[in-house]
mmCIF file of C-alpha atoms in Angstrom:
data_model
loop_
_atom_site.group_PDB
_atom_site.id
_atom_site.type_symbol
_atom_site.label_atom_id
_atom_site.label_comp_id
_atom_site.label_asym_id
_atom_site.label_seq_id
_atom_site.Cartn_x
_atom_site.Cartn_y
_atom_site.Cartn_z
ATOM 1 C CA MET A 1 0.024 -0.039 0.134
ATOM 2 C CA ASP A 2 2.533 2.637 0.689
ATOM 3 C CA ASN A 3 4.250 1.788 -1.973
ATOM 4 C CA GLU A 4 1.273 2.766 -4.149
ATOM 5 C CA HIS A 5 1.109 5.805 -2.603
ATOM 6 C CA LYS A 6 4.523 6.895 -3.334
ATOM 7 C CA LYS A 7 3.413 6.306 -7.074
ATOM 8 C CA ILE A 8 0.612 8.188 -7.063
ATOM 9 C CA LYS A 9 2.179 11.271 -5.514
ATOM 10 C CA GLN A 10 5.026 11.118 -7.978
ATOM 11 C CA VAL A 11 2.266 10.570 -10.995
ATOM 12 C CA MET A 12 0.725 13.537 -9.292
ATOM 13 C CA GLN A 13 3.503 15.637 -9.178
ATOM 14 C CA MET A 14 4.628 15.131 -12.745
ATOM 15 C CA SER A 15 1.533 16.416 -13.437
ATOM 16 C CA LYS A 16 1.964 19.612 -11.824
ATOM 17 C CA VAL A 17 1.822 22.538 -13.841
ATOM 18 C CA SER A 18 4.146 25.074 -13.469
ATOM 19 C CA MET A 19 3.874 28.957 -14.623
ATOM 20 C CA PRO A 20 6.808 29.691 -16.754
ATOM 21 C CA PHE A 21 6.650 33.541 -15.151
ATOM 22 C CA ASP A 22 5.997 34.670 -11.628
ATOM 23 C CA ASP A 23 3.648 37.347 -13.717
ATOM 24 C CA PHE A 24 2.474 35.429 -16.670
ATOM 25 C CA GLU A 25 -0.967 35.770 -15.868
ATOM 26 C CA GLN A 26 -0.951 39.731 -15.479
ATOM 27 C CA ARG A 27 0.851 39.660 -18.456
ATOM 28 C CA ILE A 28 -1.838 37.690 -20.083
ATOM 29 C CA MET A 29 -4.498 39.896 -18.637
ATOM 30 C CA GLY A 30 -2.665 43.345 -19.704
ATOM 31 C CA GLN A 31 -2.590 42.271 -22.859
ATOM 32 C CA ILE A 32 -6.452 41.607 -23.246
ATOM 33 C CA ALA A 33 -6.877 44.348 -21.625
ATOM 34 C CA ASP A 34 -4.487 46.216 -24.391
ATOM 35 C CA LEU A 35 -6.678 44.467 -26.815
ATOM 36 C CA GLU A 36 -9.730 45.165 -25.443
ATOM 37 C CA ASN A 37 -9.013 49.283 -25.920
ATOM 38 C CA ALA A 38 -7.604 48.822 -29.384
ATOM 39 C CA LYS A 39 -11.095 47.436 -30.767
ATOM 40 C CA SER A 40 -12.901 50.417 -28.830
ATOM 41 C CA LYS A 41 -9.886 52.602 -29.940
ATOM 42 C CA ALA A 42 -10.686 51.116 -33.790
ATOM 43 C CA LEU A 43 -14.704 51.880 -33.317
ATOM 44 C CA SER A 44 -14.502 55.627 -32.816
ATOM 45 C CA ASP A 45 -11.551 55.727 -35.613
ATOM 46 C CA ARG A 46 -14.148 54.810 -37.905
ATOM 47 C CA LYS A 47 -16.829 57.278 -36.786
ATOM 48 C CA TYR A 48 -14.018 59.288 -37.561
ATOM 49 C CA ALA A 49 -13.583 58.190 -40.762
ATOM 50 C CA ILE A 50 -16.671 58.418 -41.785
ATOM 51 C CA ILE A 51 -17.385 62.176 -40.670
ATOM 52 C CA PHE A 52 -14.088 62.916 -42.371
ATOM 53 C CA PHE A 53 -15.066 61.246 -45.076
ATOM 54 C CA LEU A 54 -18.133 63.210 -45.600
ATOM 55 C CA LEU A 55 -16.714 66.522 -44.943
ATOM 56 C CA GLY A 56 -14.239 66.083 -47.400
ATOM 57 C CA SER A 57 -16.500 64.716 -49.999
ATOM 58 C CA ILE A 58 -18.830 68.086 -49.570
ATOM 59 C CA CYS A 59 -15.623 70.343 -49.475
ATOM 60 C CA GLY A 60 -14.358 68.596 -52.605
ATOM 61 C CA ILE A 61 -17.932 69.076 -54.260
ATOM 62 C CA LEU A 62 -17.855 72.405 -53.077
ATOM 63 C CA LEU A 63 -13.786 73.539 -54.441
ATOM 64 C CA ASN A 64 -14.913 71.544 -57.467
ATOM 65 C CA ASN A 65 -17.876 74.152 -58.043
ATOM 66 C CA TYR A 66 -15.884 76.815 -57.418
ATOM 67 C CA TRP A 67 -13.523 75.609 -59.769
ATOM 68 C CA MET A 68 -15.845 75.300 -62.644
ATOM 69 C CA ASN A 69 -17.128 78.870 -61.848
ATOM 70 C CA ARG A 70 -13.609 80.609 -61.785
ATOM 71 C CA LEU A 71 -12.963 78.522 -64.630
ATOM 72 C CA GLU A 72 -16.047 79.771 -66.910
ATOM 73 C CA ALA A 73 -15.435 83.395 -66.139
ATOM 74 C CA MET A 74 -12.404 83.222 -67.526
ATOM 75 C CA GLU A 75 -11.322 84.406 -70.910
ATOM 76 C CA MET A 76 -9.514 81.388 -72.405
ATOM 77 C CA MET A 77 -10.608 78.796 -75.437
ATOM 78 C CA ALA A 78 -13.563 76.557 -74.783
ATOM 79 C CA THR A 79 -11.662 73.555 -75.763
ATOM 80 C CA TYR A 80 -8.864 74.083 -73.161
ATOM 81 C CA ARG A 81 -11.731 75.595 -70.389
ATOM 82 C CA ASN A 82 -13.201 71.777 -71.141
ATOM 83 C CA TYR A 83 -10.155 70.044 -71.468
ATOM 84 C CA ILE A 84 -9.436 71.614 -67.351
ATOM 85 C CA MET A 85 -13.031 71.294 -66.201
ATOM 86 C CA ILE A 86 -13.442 66.976 -66.880
ATOM 87 C CA LEU A 87 -9.246 66.561 -65.690
ATOM 88 C CA SER A 88 -10.697 68.539 -62.817
ATOM 89 C CA GLN A 89 -13.844 66.580 -62.520
ATOM 90 C CA ILE A 90 -11.750 62.855 -63.365
ATOM 91 C CA VAL A 91 -9.702 63.571 -60.291
ATOM 92 C CA PHE A 92 -12.502 64.496 -58.186
ATOM 93 C CA VAL A 93 -13.493 61.193 -58.741
ATOM 94 C CA VAL A 94 -10.635 59.137 -58.747
ATOM 95 C CA LEU A 95 -10.163 60.416 -55.483
ATOM 96 C CA ILE A 96 -13.405 60.016 -53.801
ATOM 97 C CA CYS A 97 -13.673 56.374 -55.207
ATOM 98 C CA SER A 98 -10.373 55.460 -53.519
ATOM 99 C CA PHE A 99 -11.242 57.036 -50.362
ATOM 100 C CA CYS A 100 -14.715 55.165 -50.850
ATOM 101 C CA HIS A 101 -12.613 51.774 -51.149
ATOM 102 C CA GLN A 102 -10.472 52.841 -48.169
ATOM 103 C CA LEU A 103 -13.358 53.287 -45.770
ATOM 104 C CA TRP A 104 -14.754 50.466 -47.651
ATOM 105 C CA LYS A 105 -11.965 48.384 -46.412
ATOM 106 C CA LEU A 106 -11.736 49.841 -42.999
ATOM 107 C CA ILE A 107 -15.119 48.692 -42.737
ATOM 108 C CA LYS A 108 -14.782 45.147 -43.903
ATOM 109 C CA ILE A 109 -11.994 44.819 -41.422
ATOM 110 C CA GLN A 110 -13.788 45.638 -38.570
ATOM 111 C CA ARG A 111 -16.594 43.433 -39.043
ATOM 112 C CA ASP A 112 -14.275 40.674 -39.905
ATOM 113 C CA LYS A 113 -12.349 41.052 -36.482
ATOM 114 C CA SER A 114 -15.989 41.443 -34.725
ATOM 115 C CA TYR A 115 -17.420 38.245 -35.685
ATOM 116 C CA GLN A 116 -13.679 36.189 -34.508
#
């Protein structure tokens, strides 16, 4: 009986789990807290991205409209004026599409992370 007791004691000591470091649990909990803070910050960053996208779009439309009115008031050949107008509108559309794409990727990344 005594021999069996020693064997059981040895087996139980082998199953004992030791922490790799003294502050291991505190570091893991700190990392979890940092991750949660990063998630909440990303949500506020997403809100700011949407707000500034809308503000930038509105300002871009107003600036483009102002530029078009200034071009119409200038005295130059109609063909040059039309080329400049079309070019500035194409640049504006490309910028808006690019910013929409970036915003869409940000929202998609946030949505994918929230599902995991």
